[in-house]
mmCIF file of C-alpha atoms in Angstrom:
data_model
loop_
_atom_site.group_PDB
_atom_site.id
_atom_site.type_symbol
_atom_site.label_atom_id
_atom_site.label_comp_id
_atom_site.label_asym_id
_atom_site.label_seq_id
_atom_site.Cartn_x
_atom_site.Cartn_y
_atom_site.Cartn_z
ATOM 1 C CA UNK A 84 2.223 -7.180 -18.272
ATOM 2 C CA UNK A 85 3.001 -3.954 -16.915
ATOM 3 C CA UNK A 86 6.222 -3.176 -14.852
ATOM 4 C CA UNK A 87 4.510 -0.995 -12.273
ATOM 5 C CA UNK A 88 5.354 -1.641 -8.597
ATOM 6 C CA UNK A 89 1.878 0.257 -7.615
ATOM 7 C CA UNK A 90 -0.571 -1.402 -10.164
ATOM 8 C CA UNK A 91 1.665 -4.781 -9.597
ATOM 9 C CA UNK A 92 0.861 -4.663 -5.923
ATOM 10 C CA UNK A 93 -2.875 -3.788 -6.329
ATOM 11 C CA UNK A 94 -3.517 -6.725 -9.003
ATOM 12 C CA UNK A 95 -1.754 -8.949 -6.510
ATOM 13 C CA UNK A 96 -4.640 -7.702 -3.811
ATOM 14 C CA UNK A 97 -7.134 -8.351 -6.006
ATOM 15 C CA UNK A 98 -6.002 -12.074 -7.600
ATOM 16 C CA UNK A 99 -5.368 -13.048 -3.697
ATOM 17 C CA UNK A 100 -9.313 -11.663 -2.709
ATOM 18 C CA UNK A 101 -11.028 -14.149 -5.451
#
């Protein structure tokens, strides 16, 4: 896992829209 607040935020986006 990657600690990036930017790619973080954008995978969270992503898991929560499937």
């Amino acid at each position: 896992m990657k600690s990036n607040p930017q790619e973080n935020g954008k995978y969270d986006i992503q898991k929560r829209l499937k």
